[in-house]
GROMACS .gro file of C-alpha atoms in nm:
model
   89
    1HIS     CA    1  -2.796  -2.612  -1.507
    2GLY     CA    2  -2.520  -2.322  -1.419
    3PHE     CA    3  -2.174  -2.385  -1.509
    4ALA     CA    4  -2.241  -2.722  -1.644
    5ASP     CA    5  -2.485  -2.648  -1.935
    6GLY     CA    6  -2.224  -2.338  -2.033
    7ARG     CA    7  -2.442  -2.055  -1.964
    8HIS     CA    8  -2.185  -1.880  -1.708
    9GLY     CA    9  -1.832  -1.823  -1.755
   10TRP     CA   10  -1.573  -1.810  -1.499
   11ALA     CA   11  -1.618  -1.423  -1.472
   12GLU     CA   12  -1.895  -1.460  -1.225
   13PRO     CA   13  -1.682  -1.692  -0.950
   14ASP     CA   14  -1.417  -1.414  -1.010
   15ASP     CA   15  -1.628  -1.113  -0.906
   16ALA     CA   16  -1.775  -1.301  -0.614
   17ILE     CA   17  -1.426  -1.351  -0.498
   18LYS     CA   18  -1.343  -0.997  -0.557
   19LEU     CA   19  -1.672  -0.881  -0.387
   20LEU     CA   20  -1.614  -1.092  -0.075
   21ALA     CA   21  -1.219  -0.914  -0.063
   22CYS     CA   22  -1.387  -0.605  -0.088
   23PHE     CA   23  -1.590  -0.662   0.204
   24LEU     CA   24  -1.326  -0.803   0.406
   25CYS     CA   25  -1.100  -0.496   0.333
   26GLY     CA   26  -1.384  -0.277   0.470
   27ALA     CA   27  -1.412  -0.504   0.796
   28PHE     CA   28  -1.048  -0.456   0.820
   29ALA     CA   29  -1.019  -0.089   0.792
   30CYS     CA   30  -1.307  -0.087   1.067
   31GLY     CA   31  -1.059  -0.292   1.268
   32LEU     CA   32  -0.812  -0.030   1.248
   33LEU     CA   33  -1.037   0.271   1.290
   34VAL     CA   34  -1.249   0.154   1.598
   35ASP     CA   35  -1.081  -0.010   1.944
   36ARG     CA   36  -1.279  -0.325   2.012
   37ASN     CA   37  -1.205  -0.243   2.351
   38SER     CA   38  -1.424   0.086   2.377
   39VAL     CA   39  -1.780   0.028   2.299
   40HIS     CA   40  -1.889   0.387   2.375
   41PHE     CA   41  -1.872   0.705   2.143
   42GLY     CA   42  -1.577   0.941   2.167
   43GLY     CA   43  -1.240   0.870   2.317
   44LYS     CA   44  -0.996   0.686   2.074
   45ALA     CA   45  -1.270   0.512   1.887
   46LEU     CA   46  -1.307   0.669   1.544
   47TYR     CA   47  -1.652   0.615   1.475
   48GLY     CA   48  -1.697   0.920   1.316
   49ALA     CA   49  -1.407   0.853   1.070
   50ALA     CA   50  -1.553   0.519   0.999
   51LEU     CA   51  -1.896   0.655   0.903
   52VAL     CA   52  -1.760   0.945   0.704
   53GLY     CA   53  -1.560   0.691   0.519
   54ASN     CA   54  -1.841   0.455   0.475
   55SER     CA   55  -2.057   0.733   0.313
   56MET     CA   56  -1.750   0.818   0.087
   57LEU     CA   57  -1.740   0.468  -0.044
   58LEU     CA   58  -2.090   0.482  -0.136
   59LEU     CA   59  -2.061   0.833  -0.278
   60ILE     CA   60  -1.787   0.723  -0.499
   61ALA     CA   61  -1.976   0.389  -0.577
   62VAL     CA   62  -2.237   0.617  -0.748
   63LEU     CA   63  -2.021   0.817  -0.893
   64VAL     CA   64  -1.838   0.559  -1.074
   65PHE     CA   65  -2.132   0.370  -1.187
   66ASP     CA   66  -2.293   0.715  -1.334
   67ALA     CA   67  -1.974   0.817  -1.499
   68TYR     CA   68  -1.811   0.483  -1.637
   69GLY     CA   69  -2.114   0.243  -1.601
   70ASP     CA   70  -1.852   0.005  -1.445
   71SER     CA   71  -2.118  -0.205  -1.212
   72LEU     CA   72  -1.815  -0.451  -1.060
   73ALA     CA   73  -1.614  -0.134  -0.943
   74ALA     CA   74  -1.934   0.041  -0.820
   75SER     CA   75  -2.018  -0.317  -0.651
   76CYS     CA   76  -1.686  -0.367  -0.504
   77LEU     CA   77  -1.703  -0.009  -0.355
   78SER     CA   78  -2.001  -0.084  -0.196
   79ALA     CA   79  -1.919  -0.408  -0.059
   80CYS     CA   80  -1.613  -0.238   0.123
   81ALA     CA   81  -1.851  -0.004   0.255
   82CYS     CA   82  -2.092  -0.288   0.392
   83GLY     CA   83  -1.793  -0.460   0.542
   84LEU     CA   84  -1.672  -0.154   0.720
   85GLN     CA   85  -2.046  -0.078   0.841
   86ASN     CA   86  -2.073  -0.455   0.941
   87ALA     CA   87  -1.763  -0.461   1.157
   88MET     CA   88  -1.870  -0.165   1.362
   89CYS     CA   89  -2.165  -0.346   1.543
   0.00000   0.00000   0.00000
């Protein structure tokens, strides 16, 4: 089953790699915004900017899907938002 019987093309692994790359880019962006040495809100930690960025990515994902019907682009934007949120913990 799967790739062996020809039901799936090579687009799926390619899309999965794109989603993973977007998730990692979101986590990397969080590393640039939030200092790991400060676990409290305020100061130099830009938790607010990270949260606003997260909400903007999700809003743009919805708009892209509604306007163009491009589920891969919307999924990549959502994966980036997930990586950003995940790295904030």
